[in-house]
PDB file of C-alpha atoms in Angstrom:
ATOM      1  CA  UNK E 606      89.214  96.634 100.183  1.00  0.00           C
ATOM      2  CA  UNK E 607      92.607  97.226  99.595  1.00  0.00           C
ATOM      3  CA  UNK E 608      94.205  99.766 101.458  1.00  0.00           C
ATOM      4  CA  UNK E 609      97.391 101.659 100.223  1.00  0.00           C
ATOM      5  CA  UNK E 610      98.890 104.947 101.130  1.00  0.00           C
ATOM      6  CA  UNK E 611     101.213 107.447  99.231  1.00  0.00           C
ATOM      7  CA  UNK E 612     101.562 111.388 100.047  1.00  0.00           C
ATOM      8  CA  UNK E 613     101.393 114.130  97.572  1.00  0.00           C
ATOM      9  CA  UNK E 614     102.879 117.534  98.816  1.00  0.00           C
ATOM     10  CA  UNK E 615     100.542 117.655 102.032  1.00  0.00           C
ATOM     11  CA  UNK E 616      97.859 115.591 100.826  1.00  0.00           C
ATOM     12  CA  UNK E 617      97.445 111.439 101.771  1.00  0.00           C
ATOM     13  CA  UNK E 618      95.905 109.253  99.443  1.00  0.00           C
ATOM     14  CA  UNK E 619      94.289 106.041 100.382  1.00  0.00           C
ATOM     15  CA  UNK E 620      93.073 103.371  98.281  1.00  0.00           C
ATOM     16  CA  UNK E 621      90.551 100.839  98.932  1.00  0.00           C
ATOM     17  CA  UNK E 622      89.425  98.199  96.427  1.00  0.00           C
ATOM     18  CA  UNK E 623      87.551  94.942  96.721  1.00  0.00           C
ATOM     19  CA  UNK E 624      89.488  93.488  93.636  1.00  0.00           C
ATOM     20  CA  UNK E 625      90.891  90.372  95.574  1.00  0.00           C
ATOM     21  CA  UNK E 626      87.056  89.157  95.871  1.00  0.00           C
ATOM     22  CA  UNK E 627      87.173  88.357  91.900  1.00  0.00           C
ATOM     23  CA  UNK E 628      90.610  86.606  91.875  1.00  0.00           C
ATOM     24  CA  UNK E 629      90.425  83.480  89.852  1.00  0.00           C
ATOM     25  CA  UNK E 630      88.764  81.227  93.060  1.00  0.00           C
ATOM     26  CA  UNK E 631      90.408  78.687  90.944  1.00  0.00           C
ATOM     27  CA  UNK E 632      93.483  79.896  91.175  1.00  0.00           C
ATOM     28  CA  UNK E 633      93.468  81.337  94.621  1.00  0.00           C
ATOM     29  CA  UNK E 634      96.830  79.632  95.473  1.00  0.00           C
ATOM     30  CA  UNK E 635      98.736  80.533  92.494  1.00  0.00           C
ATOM     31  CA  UNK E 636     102.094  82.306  92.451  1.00  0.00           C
ATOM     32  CA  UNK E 637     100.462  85.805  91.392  1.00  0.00           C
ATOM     33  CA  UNK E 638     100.712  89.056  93.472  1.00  0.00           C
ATOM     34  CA  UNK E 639      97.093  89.733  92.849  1.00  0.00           C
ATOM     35  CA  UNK E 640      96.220  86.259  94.364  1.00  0.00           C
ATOM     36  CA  UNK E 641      98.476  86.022  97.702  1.00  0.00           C
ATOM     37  CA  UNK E 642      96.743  88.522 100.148  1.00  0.00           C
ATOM     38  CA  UNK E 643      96.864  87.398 103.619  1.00  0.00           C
ATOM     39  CA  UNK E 644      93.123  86.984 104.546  1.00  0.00           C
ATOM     40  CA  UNK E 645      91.326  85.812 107.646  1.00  0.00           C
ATOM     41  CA  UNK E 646      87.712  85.235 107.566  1.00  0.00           C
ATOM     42  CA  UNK E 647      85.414  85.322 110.709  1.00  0.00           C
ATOM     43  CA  UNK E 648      82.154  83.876 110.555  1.00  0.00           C
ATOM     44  CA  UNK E 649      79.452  85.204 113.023  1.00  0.00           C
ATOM     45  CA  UNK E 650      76.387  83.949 114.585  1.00  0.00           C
ATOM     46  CA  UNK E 651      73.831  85.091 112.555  1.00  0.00           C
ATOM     47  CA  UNK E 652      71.357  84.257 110.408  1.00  0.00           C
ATOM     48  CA  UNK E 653      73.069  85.310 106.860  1.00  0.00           C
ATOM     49  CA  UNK E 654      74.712  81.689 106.382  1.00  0.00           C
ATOM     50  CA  UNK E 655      72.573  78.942 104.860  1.00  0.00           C
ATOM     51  CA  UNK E 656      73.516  75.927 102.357  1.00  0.00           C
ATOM     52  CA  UNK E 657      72.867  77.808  99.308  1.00  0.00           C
ATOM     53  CA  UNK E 658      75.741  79.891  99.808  1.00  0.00           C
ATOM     54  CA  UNK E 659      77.613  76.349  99.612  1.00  0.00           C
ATOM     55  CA  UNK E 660      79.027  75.533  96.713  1.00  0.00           C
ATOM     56  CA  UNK E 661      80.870  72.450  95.889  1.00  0.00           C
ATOM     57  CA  UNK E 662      80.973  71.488  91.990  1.00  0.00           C
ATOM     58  CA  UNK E 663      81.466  67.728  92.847  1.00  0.00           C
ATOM     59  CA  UNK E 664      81.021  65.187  95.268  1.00  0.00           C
ATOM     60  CA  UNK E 665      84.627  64.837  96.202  1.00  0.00           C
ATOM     61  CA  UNK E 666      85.974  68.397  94.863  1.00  0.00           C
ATOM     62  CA  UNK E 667      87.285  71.016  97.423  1.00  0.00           C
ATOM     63  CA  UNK E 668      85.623  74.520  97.529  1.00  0.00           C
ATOM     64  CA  UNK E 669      88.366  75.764  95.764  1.00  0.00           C
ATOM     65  CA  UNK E 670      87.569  74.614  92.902  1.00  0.00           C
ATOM     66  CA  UNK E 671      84.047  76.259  92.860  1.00  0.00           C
ATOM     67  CA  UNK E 672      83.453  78.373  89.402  1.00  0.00           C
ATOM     68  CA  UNK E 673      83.281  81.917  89.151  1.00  0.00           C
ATOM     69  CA  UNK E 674      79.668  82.104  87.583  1.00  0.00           C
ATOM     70  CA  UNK E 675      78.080  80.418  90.627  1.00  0.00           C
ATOM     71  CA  UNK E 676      79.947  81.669  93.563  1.00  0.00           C
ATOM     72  CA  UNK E 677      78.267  83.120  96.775  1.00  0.00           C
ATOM     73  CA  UNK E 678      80.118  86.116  98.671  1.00  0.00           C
ATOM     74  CA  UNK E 679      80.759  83.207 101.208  1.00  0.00           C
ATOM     75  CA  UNK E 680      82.016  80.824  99.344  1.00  0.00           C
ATOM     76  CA  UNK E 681      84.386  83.326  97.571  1.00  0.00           C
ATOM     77  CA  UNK E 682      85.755  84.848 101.123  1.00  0.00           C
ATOM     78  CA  UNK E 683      86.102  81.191 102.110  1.00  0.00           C
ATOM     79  CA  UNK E 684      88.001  80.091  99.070  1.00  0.00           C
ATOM     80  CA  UNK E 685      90.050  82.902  99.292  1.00  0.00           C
ATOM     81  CA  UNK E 686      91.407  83.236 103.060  1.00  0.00           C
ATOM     82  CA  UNK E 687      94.244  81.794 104.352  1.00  0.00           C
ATOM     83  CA  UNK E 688      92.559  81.335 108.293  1.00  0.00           C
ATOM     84  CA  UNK E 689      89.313  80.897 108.683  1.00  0.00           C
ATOM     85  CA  UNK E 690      88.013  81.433 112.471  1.00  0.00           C
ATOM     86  CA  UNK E 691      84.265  80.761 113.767  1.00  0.00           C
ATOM     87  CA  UNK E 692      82.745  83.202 116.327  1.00  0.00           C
ATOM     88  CA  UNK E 693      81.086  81.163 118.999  1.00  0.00           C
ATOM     89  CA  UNK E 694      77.860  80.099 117.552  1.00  0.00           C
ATOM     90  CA  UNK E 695      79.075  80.797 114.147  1.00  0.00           C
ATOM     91  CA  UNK E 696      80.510  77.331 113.925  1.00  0.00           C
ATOM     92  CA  UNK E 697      77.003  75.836 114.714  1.00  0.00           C
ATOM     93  CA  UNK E 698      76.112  78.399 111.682  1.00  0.00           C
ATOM     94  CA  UNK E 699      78.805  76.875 108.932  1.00  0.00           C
ATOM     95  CA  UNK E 700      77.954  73.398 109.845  1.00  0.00           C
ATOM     96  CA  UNK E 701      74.655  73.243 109.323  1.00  0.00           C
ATOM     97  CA  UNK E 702      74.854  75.060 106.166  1.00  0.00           C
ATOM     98  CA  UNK E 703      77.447  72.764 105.122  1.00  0.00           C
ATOM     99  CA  UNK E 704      74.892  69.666 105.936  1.00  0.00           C
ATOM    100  CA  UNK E 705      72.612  71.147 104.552  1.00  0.00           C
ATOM    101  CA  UNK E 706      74.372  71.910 101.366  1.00  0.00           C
ATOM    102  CA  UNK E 707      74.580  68.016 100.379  1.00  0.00           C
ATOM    103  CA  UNK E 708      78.175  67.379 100.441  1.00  0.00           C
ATOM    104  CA  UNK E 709      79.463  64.066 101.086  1.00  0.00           C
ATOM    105  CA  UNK E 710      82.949  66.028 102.205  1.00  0.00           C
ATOM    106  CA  UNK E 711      81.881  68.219 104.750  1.00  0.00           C
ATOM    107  CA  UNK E 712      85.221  68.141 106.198  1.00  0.00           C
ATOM    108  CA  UNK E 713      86.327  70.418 103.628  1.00  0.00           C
ATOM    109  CA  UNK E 714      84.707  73.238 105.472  1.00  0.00           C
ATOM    110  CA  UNK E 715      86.829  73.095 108.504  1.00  0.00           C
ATOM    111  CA  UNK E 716      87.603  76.063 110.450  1.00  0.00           C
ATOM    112  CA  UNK E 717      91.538  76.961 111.788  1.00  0.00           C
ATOM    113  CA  UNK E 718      89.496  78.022 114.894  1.00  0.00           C
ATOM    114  CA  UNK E 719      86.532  78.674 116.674  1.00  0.00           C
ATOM    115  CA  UNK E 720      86.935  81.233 119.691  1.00  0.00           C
ATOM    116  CA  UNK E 721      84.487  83.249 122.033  1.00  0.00           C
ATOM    117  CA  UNK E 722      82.815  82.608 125.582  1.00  0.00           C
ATOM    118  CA  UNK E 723      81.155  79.444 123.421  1.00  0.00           C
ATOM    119  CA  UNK E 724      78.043  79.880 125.584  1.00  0.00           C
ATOM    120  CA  UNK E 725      76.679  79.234 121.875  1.00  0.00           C
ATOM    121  CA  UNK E 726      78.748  76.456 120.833  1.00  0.00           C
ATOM    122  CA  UNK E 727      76.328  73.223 120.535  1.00  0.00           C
ATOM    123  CA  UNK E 728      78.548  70.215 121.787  1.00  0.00           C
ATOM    124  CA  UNK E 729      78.410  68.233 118.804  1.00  0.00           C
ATOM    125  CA  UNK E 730      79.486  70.602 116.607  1.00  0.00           C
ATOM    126  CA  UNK E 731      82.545  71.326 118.944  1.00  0.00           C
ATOM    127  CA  UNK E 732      82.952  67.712 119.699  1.00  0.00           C
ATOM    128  CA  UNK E 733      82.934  67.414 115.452  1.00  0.00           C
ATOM    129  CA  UNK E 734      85.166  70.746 114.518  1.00  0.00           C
ATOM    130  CA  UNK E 735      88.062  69.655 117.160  1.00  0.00           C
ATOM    131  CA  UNK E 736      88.037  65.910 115.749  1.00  0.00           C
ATOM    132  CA  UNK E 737      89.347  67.211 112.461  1.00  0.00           C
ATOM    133  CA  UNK E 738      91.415  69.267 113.419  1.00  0.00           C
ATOM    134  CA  UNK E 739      90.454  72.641 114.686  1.00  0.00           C
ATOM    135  CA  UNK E 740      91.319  74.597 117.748  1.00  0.00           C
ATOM    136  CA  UNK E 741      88.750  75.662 120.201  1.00  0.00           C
ATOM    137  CA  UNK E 742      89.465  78.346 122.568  1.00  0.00           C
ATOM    138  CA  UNK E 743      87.002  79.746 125.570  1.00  0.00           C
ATOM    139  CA  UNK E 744      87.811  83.619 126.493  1.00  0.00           C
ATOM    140  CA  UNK E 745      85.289  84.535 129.512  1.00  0.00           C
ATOM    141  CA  UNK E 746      85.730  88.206 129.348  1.00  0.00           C
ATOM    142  CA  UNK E 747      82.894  89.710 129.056  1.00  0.00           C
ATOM    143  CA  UNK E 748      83.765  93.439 128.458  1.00  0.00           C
ATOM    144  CA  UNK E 749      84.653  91.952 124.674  1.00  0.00           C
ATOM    145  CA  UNK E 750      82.265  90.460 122.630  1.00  0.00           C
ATOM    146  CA  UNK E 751      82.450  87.535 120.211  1.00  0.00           C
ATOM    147  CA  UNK E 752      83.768  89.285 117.310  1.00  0.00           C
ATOM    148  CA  UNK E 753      85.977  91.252 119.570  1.00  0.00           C
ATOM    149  CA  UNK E 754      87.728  87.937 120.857  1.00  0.00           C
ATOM    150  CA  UNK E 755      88.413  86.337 117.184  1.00  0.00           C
ATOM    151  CA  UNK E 756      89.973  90.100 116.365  1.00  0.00           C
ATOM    152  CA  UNK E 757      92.087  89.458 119.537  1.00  0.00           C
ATOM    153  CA  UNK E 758      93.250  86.507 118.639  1.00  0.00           C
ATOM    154  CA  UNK E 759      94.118  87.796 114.819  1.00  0.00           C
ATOM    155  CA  UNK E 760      96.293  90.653 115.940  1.00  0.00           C
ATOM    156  CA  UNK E 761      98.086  88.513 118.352  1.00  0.00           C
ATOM    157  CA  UNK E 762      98.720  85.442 115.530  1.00  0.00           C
ATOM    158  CA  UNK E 763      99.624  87.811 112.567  1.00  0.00           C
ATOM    159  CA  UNK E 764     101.697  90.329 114.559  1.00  0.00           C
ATOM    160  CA  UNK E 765     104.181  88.060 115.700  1.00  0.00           C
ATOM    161  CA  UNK E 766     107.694  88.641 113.487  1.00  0.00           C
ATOM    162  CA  UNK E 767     107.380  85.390 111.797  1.00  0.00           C
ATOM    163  CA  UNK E 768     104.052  86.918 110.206  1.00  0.00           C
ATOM    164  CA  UNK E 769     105.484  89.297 107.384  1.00  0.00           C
ATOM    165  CA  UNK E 770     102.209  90.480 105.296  1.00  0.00           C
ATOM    166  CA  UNK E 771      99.832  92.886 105.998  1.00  0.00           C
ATOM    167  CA  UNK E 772      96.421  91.131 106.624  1.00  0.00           C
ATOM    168  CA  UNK E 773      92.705  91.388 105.224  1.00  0.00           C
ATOM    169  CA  UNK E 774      89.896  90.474 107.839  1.00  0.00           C
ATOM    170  CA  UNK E 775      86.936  89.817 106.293  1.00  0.00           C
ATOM    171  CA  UNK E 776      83.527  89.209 108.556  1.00  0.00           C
ATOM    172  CA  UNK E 777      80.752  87.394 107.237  1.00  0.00           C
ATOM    173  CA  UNK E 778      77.493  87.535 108.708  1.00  0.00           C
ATOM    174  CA  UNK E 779      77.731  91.462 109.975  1.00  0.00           C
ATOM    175  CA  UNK E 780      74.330  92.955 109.230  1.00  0.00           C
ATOM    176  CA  UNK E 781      71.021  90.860 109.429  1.00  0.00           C
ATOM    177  CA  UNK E 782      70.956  89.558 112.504  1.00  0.00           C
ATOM    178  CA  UNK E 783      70.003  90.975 116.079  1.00  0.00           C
ATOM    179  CA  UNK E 784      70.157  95.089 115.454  1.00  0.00           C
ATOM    180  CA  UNK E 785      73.046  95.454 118.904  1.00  0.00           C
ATOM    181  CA  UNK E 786      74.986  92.352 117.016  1.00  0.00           C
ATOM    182  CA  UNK E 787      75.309  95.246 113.814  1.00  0.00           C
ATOM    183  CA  UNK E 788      75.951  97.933 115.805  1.00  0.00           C
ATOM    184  CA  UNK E 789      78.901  95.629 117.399  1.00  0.00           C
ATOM    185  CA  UNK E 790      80.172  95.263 114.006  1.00  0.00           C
ATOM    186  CA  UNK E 791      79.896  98.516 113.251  1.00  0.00           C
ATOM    187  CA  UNK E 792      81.542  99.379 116.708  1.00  0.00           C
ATOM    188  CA  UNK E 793      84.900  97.373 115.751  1.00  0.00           C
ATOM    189  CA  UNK E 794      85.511  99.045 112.719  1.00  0.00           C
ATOM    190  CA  UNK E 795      86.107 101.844 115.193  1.00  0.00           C
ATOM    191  CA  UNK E 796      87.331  99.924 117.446  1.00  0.00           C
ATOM    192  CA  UNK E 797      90.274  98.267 115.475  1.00  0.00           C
ATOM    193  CA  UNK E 798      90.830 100.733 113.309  1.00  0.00           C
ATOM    194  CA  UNK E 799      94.777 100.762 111.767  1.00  0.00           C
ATOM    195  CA  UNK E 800      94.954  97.727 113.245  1.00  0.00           C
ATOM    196  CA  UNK E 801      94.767  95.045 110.280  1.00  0.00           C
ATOM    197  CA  UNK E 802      95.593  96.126 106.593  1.00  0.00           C
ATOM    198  CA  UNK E 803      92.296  95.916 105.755  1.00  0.00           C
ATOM    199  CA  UNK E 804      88.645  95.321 107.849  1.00  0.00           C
ATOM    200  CA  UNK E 805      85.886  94.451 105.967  1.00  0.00           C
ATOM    201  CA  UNK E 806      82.188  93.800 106.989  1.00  0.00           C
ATOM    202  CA  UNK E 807      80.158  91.541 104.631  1.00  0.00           C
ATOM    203  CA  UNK E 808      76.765  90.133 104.099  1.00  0.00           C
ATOM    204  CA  UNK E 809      75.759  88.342 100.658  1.00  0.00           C
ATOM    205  CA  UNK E 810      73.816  91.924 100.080  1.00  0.00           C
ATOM    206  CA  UNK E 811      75.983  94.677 101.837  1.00  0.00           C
ATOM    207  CA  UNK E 812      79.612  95.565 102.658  1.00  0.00           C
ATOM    208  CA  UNK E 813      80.787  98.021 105.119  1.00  0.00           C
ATOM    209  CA  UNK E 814      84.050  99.746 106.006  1.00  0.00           C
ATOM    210  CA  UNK E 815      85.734 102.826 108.232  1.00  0.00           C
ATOM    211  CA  UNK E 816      87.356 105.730 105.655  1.00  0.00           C
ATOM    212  CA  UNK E 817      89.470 107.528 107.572  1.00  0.00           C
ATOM    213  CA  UNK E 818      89.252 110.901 108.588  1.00  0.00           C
ATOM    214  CA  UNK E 819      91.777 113.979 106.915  1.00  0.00           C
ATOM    215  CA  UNK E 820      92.428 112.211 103.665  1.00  0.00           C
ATOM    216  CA  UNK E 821      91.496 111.816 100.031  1.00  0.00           C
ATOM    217  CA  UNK E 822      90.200 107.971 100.007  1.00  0.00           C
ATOM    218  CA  UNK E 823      89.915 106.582  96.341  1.00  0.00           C
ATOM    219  CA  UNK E 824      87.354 104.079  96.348  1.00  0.00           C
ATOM    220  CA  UNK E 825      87.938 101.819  92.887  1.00  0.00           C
ATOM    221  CA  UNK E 826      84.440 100.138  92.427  1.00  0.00           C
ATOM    222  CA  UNK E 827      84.562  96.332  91.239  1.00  0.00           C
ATOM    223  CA  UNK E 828      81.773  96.957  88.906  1.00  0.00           C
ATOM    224  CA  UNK E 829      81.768  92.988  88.999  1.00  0.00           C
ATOM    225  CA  UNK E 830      80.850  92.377  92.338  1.00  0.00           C
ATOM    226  CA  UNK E 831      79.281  95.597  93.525  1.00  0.00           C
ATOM    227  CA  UNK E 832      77.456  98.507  93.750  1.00  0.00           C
ATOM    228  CA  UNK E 833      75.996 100.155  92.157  1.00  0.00           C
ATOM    229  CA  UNK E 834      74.072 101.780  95.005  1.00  0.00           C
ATOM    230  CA  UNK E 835      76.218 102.863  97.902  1.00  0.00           C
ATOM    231  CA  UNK E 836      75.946 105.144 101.167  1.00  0.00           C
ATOM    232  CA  UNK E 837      78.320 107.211 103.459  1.00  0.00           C
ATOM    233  CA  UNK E 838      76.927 106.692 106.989  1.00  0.00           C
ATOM    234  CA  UNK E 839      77.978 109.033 109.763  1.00  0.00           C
ATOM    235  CA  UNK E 840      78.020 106.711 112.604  1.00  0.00           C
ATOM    236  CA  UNK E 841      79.485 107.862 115.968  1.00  0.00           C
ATOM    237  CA  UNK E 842      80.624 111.663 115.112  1.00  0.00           C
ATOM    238  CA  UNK E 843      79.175 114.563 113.294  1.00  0.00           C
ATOM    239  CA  UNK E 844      81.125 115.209 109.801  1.00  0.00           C
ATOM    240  CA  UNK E 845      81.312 118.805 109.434  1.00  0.00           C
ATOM    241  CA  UNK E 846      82.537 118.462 106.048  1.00  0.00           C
ATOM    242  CA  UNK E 847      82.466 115.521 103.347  1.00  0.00           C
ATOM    243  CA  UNK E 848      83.489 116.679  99.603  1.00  0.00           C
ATOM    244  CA  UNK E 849      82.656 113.496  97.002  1.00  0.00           C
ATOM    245  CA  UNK E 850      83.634 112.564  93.746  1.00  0.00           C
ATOM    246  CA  UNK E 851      81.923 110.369  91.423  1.00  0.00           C
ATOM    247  CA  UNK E 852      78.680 109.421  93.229  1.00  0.00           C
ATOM    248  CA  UNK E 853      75.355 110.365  90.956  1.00  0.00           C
ATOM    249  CA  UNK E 854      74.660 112.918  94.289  1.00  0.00           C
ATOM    250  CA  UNK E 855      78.083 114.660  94.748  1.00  0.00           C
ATOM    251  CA  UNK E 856      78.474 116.239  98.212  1.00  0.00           C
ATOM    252  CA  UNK E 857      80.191 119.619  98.097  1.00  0.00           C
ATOM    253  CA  UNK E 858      81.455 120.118 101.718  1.00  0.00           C
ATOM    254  CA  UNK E 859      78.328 119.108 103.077  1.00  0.00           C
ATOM    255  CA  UNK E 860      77.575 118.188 106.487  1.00  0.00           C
ATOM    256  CA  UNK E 861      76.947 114.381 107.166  1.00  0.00           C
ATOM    257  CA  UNK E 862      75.109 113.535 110.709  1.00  0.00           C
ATOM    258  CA  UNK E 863      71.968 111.757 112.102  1.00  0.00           C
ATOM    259  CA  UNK E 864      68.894 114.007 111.978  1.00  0.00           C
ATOM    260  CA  UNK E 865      70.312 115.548 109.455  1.00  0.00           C
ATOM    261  CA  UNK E 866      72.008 114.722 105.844  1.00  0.00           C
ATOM    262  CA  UNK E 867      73.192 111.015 105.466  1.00  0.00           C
ATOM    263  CA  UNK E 868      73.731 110.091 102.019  1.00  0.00           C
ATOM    264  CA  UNK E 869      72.239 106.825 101.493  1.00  0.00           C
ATOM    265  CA  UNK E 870      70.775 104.963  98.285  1.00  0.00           C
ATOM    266  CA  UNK E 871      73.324 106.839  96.175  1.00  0.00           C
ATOM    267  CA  UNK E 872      74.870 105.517  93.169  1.00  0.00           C
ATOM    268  CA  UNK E 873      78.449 105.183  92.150  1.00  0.00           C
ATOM    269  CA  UNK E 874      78.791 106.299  88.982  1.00  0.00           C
ATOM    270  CA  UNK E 875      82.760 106.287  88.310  1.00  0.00           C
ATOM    271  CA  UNK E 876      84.931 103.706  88.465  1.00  0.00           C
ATOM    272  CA  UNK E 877      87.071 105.576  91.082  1.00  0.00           C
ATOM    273  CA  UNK E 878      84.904 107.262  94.166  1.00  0.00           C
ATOM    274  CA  UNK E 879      86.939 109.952  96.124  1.00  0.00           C
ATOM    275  CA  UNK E 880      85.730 110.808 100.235  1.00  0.00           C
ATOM    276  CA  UNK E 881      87.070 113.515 101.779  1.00  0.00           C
ATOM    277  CA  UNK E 882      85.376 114.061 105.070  1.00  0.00           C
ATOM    278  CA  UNK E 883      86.578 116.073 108.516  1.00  0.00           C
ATOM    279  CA  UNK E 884      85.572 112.818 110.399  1.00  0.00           C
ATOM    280  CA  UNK E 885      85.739 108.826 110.010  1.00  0.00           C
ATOM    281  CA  UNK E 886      82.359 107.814 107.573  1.00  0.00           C
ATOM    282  CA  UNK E 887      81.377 103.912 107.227  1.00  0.00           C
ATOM    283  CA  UNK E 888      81.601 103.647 103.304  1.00  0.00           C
ATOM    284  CA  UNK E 889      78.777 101.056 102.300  1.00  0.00           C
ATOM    285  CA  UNK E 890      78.168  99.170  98.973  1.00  0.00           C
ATOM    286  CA  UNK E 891      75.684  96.808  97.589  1.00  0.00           C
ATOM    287  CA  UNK E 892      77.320  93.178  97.083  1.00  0.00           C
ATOM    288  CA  UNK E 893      76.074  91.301  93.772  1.00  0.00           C
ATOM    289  CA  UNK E 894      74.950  87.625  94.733  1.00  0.00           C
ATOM    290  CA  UNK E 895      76.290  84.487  93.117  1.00  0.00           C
ATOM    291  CA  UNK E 896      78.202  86.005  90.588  1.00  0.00           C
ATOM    292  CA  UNK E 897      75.799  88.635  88.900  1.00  0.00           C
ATOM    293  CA  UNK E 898      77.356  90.601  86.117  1.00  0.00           C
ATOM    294  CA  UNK E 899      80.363  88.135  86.395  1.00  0.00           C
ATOM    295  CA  UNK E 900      81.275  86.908  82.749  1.00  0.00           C
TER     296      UNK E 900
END
């Protein structure tokens, strides 16, 4: 999601959208300013990548060229990014789905990098991903984990001064696995918050991101690609106040906390969703598979 910010007397606005997952895949590369966000993608060990998410039109044409009607979250986060880094394991994940996808070019799904304690990493897939090309590095630190160590190495590549635009990180694979391998996801929203442009958890069925606390965040729902069932999860801190707009169940300064109100399976029903809330509030929508609702 998009993240802007303008101030209006005392108030800050910011404004998230997920409008860059339905640029033309086709036309990903194109000299357009809708088309030329910086975006990594991490892929993480765990269960949510499998060959049907795959899609390559022809024998011998690249993923880019993939159509818009049959186009998994994956493969749409994959066309689109400009780096693509593997978390440990998650390389074993991507080339087995790639295999197992059919594809006489599998080499068209190589990774820029694949980075973590690699206690994961099978050897032939390693031995494989560095042959064409891609950069393998071991961190043994083990106060960060996997996800952690590909966020490291993110900051460090696309804050140096050469690197002028602000950068999307996407993460596929976040929910579905292992329940303390979500909560880490979860964890480095927090975690790295302000530190990227944008940070973006992502299944094929769910995304996830932080709103900040103390302003008015406009959510602008991509009708296309989401929703429209959504939460506002109040992980980490009681919210002693959240005001909505938009949502089917408004909250009206309400408080948001475990064992008490959390407003999940609501609905957006405006194309623009305001949050205002006294404390930071993982914003969660429902992702539309393969295209759904696309025309």
């Amino acid at each position: 999601m998009s993240t802007s910010s303008s101030t209006t007397r005392t108030t800050t606005t910011l404004v998230h959208d997920n409008a860059f997952l339905t640029n033309n895949v086709n036309n990903a590369d194109a000299d357009d300013s809708s088309s030329t966000d910086n975006i990594a993608l991490i892929i993480l060990n765990t269960p949510g990548l499998s060959s049907d998410l795959i899609h390559v039109s022809s024998k011998s044409t690249p993923p880019d060229a993939a159509s818009t009607e049959d186009c998994s979250i994956f493969q749409r986060l994959w066309t689109l990014s400009s780096y693509r880094v593997c978390a440990d394991g998650g390389a074993n994940r991507l080339l087995d789905a790639v295999a197992g996808a059919g594809t006489t070019n599998p080499e068209l799904f190589i990774p820029d990098l694949i980075r973590g304690d690699l206690d994961s990493l099978r050897s032939d897939v390693r031995q494989y991903y560095s042959s064409n090309g891609c950069s393998v590095e071991q961190d043994f630190d083990q106060d960060t984990n996997d996800l952690d160590k590909c966020l490291q190495a993110l900051a460090m590549k696309y804050n140096e001064p050469s690197s002028s635009s602000p950068l999307t990180v996407c993460v596929f694979g976040a929910f579905g696995g292992r329940f303390d391998q979500e909560m880490a996801s979860i964890n480095a929203l927090y975690r790295w918050k302000g530190k990227f442009d944008r940070l973006i958890l992502y299944t094929e069925e769910t995304s996830a991101l932080l709103l900040p606390e103390d302003v008015e965040n406009q959510i602008r729902i991509n009708k296309k690609l989401e929703g429209p069932t959504c939460g506002l999860i109040p992980i980490g801190f009681r919210c002693e106040s959240c005001t909505t707009t938009g949502l089917k169940w408004n909250l009206n300064n309400e408080i948001l906390e475990f064992g008490g109100m959390v407003s999940s399976s609501n609905h957006a029903e405006d194309e623009v969703v305001t949050v205002h809330a006294s404390s930071p509030l993982i914003w969660t929508t429902e992702m539309k598979r393969f295209g759904d609702g696309i025309p």
